[in-house]
CSV table of C-alpha atoms in Angstrom, one decimal:
chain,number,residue,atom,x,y,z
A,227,UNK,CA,-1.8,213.8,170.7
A,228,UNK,CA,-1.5,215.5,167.3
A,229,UNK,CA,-0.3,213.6,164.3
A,230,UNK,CA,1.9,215.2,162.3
A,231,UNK,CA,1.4,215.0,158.8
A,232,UNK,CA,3.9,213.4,156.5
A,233,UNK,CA,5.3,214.6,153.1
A,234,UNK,CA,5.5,211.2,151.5
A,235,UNK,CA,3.8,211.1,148.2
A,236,UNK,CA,0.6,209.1,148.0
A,237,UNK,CA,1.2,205.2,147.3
A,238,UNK,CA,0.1,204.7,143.7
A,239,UNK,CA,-2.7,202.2,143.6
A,240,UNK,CA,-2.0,198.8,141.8
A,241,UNK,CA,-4.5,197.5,139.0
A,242,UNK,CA,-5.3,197.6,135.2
A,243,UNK,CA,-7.0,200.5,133.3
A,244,UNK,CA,-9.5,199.8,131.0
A,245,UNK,CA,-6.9,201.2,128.4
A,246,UNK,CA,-4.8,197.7,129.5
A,247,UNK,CA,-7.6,195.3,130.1
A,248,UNK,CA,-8.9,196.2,126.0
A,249,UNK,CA,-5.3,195.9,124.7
A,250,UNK,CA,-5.1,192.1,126.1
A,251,UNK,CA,-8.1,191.4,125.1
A,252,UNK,CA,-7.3,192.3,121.2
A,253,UNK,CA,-3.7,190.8,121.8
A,254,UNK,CA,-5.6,187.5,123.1
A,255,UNK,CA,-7.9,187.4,120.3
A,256,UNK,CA,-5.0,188.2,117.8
A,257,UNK,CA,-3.3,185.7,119.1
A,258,UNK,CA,-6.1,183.0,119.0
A,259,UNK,CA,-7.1,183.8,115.3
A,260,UNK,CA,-3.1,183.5,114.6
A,261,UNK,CA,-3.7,179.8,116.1
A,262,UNK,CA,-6.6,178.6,114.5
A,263,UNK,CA,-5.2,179.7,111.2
A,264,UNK,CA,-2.0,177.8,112.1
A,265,UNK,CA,-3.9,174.5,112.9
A,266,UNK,CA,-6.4,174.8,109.9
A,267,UNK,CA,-2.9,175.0,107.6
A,268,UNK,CA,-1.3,172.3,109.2
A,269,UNK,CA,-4.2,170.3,109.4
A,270,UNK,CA,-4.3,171.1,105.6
A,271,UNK,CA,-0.9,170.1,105.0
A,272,UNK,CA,-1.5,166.7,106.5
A,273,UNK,CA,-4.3,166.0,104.6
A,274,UNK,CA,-2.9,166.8,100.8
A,275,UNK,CA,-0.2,164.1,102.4
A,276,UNK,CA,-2.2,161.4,103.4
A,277,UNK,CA,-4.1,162.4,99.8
A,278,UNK,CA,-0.6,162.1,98.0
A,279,UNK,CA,0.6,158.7,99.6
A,280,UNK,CA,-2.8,157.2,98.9
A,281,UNK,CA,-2.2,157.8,95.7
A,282,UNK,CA,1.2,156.6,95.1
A,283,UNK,CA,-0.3,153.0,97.3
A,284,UNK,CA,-3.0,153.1,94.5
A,285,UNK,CA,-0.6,153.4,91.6
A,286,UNK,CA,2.0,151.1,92.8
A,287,UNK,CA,-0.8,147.8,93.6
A,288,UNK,CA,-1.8,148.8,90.1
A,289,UNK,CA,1.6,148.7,88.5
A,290,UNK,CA,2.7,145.6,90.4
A,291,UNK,CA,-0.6,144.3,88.8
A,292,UNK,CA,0.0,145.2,85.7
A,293,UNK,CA,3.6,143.9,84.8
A,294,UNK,CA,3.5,140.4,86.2
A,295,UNK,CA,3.2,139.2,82.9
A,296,UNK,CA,4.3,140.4,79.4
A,297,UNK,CA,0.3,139.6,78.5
A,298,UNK,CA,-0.9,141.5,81.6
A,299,UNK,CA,1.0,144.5,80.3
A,300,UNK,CA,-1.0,145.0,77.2
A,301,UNK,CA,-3.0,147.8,75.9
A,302,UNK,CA,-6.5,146.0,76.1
A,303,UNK,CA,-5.2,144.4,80.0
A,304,UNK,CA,-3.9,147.7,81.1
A,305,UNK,CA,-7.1,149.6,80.0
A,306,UNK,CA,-9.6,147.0,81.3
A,307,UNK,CA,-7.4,146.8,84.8
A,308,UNK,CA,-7.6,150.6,84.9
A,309,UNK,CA,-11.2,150.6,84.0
A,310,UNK,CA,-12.0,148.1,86.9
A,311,UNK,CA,-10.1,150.0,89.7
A,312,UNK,CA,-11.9,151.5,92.6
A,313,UNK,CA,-8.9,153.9,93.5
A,314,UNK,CA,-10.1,157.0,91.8
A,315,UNK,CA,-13.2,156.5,94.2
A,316,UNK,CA,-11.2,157.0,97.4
A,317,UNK,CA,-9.8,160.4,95.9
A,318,UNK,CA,-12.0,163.4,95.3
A,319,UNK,CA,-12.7,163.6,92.3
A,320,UNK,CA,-10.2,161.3,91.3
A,321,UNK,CA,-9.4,159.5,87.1
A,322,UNK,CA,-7.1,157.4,86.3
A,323,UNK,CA,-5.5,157.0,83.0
A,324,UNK,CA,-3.3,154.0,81.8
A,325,UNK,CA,-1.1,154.7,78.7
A,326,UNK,CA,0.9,151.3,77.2
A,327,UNK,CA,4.1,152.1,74.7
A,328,UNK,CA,5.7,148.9,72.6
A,329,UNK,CA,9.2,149.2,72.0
A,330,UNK,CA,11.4,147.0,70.0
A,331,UNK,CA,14.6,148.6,70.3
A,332,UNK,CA,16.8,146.8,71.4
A,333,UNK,CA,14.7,144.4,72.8
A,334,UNK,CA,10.7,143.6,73.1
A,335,UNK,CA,9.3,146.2,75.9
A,336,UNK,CA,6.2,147.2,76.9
A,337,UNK,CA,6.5,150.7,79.2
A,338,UNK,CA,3.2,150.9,81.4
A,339,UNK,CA,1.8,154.7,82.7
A,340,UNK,CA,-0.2,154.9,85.0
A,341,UNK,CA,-1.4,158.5,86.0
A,342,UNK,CA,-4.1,159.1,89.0
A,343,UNK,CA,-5.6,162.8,88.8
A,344,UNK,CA,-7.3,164.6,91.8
A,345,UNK,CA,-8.7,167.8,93.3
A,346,UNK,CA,-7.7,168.4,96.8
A,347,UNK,CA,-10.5,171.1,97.1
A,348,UNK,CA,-13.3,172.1,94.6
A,349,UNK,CA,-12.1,175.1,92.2
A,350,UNK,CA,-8.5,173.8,92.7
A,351,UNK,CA,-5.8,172.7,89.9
A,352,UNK,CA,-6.2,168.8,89.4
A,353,UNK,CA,-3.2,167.5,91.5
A,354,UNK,CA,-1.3,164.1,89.9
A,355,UNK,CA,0.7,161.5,90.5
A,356,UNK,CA,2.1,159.1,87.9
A,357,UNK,CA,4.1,155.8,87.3
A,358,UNK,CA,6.1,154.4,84.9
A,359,UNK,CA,7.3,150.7,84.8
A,360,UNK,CA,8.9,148.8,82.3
A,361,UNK,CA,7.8,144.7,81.2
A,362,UNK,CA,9.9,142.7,78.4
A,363,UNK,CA,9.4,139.8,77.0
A,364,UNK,CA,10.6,137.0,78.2
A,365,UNK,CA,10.7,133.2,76.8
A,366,UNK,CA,7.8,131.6,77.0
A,367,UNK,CA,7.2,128.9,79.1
A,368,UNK,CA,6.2,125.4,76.9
């Protein structure tokens, strides 16, 4: 018997080139760097967050402290409360300030400042968070 040859075209083999394999592979790694960049950020974002409601916490136990009383809120209390806090501890390198202003116009009031400074990363701009809250005088119990 004698084959007869037939004039359909060679079946292409399937595969990758090299050329293909080394274009995934820097699309792949692209891709990963693009990732862990993405989760570092976010992970970055979360952070100055958790920093920045720490600090408002902080500020607002102090300011609750501090204008009980129309004798809690004055310069002397205000300074030594803000001297005693640990809160500037928790942040990196975290200050507080404490600021008292006596108004008489149009009645007795005592506004209260409290201002909690903090760098979220060395070599960056101090970051801040301040409150203000208001104490007037009242009559005094006998």
């Amino acid at each position: 018997m004698k084959r007869v040859a037939s004039k359909q075209p060679a079946a292409r083999r399937s595969g990758v080139t090299l050329v293909e394999l080394a274009a995934s592979g820097v699309m792949l790694a692209v891709l990963l760097v693009l990732a862990t960049r993405l989760v570092l950020a976010v992970d970055r974002q979360a952070r100055l967050a958790e920093r920045r409601t720490q600090a408002s916490a902080v500020l607002q136990n102090l300011m609750e402290e501090a204008t009980t009383r129309w004798q809690a809120a004055s310069p002397e209390a205000v300074a030594r409360l803000a001297a005693e806090s640990s809160a500037p501890a928790s942040l990196p390198d975290g200050a507080l300030s404490a600021a008292v202003d006596e108004q008489d116009d149009p009645l007795p009031s005592r506004r209260v400042t409290l201002t909690l400074r903090w760098r979220d990363f060395p070599g960056a701009e101090p970051t801040q968070a301040a409150l203000s809250g208001w104490v007037f005088r009242g009559e005094e119990a006998p």
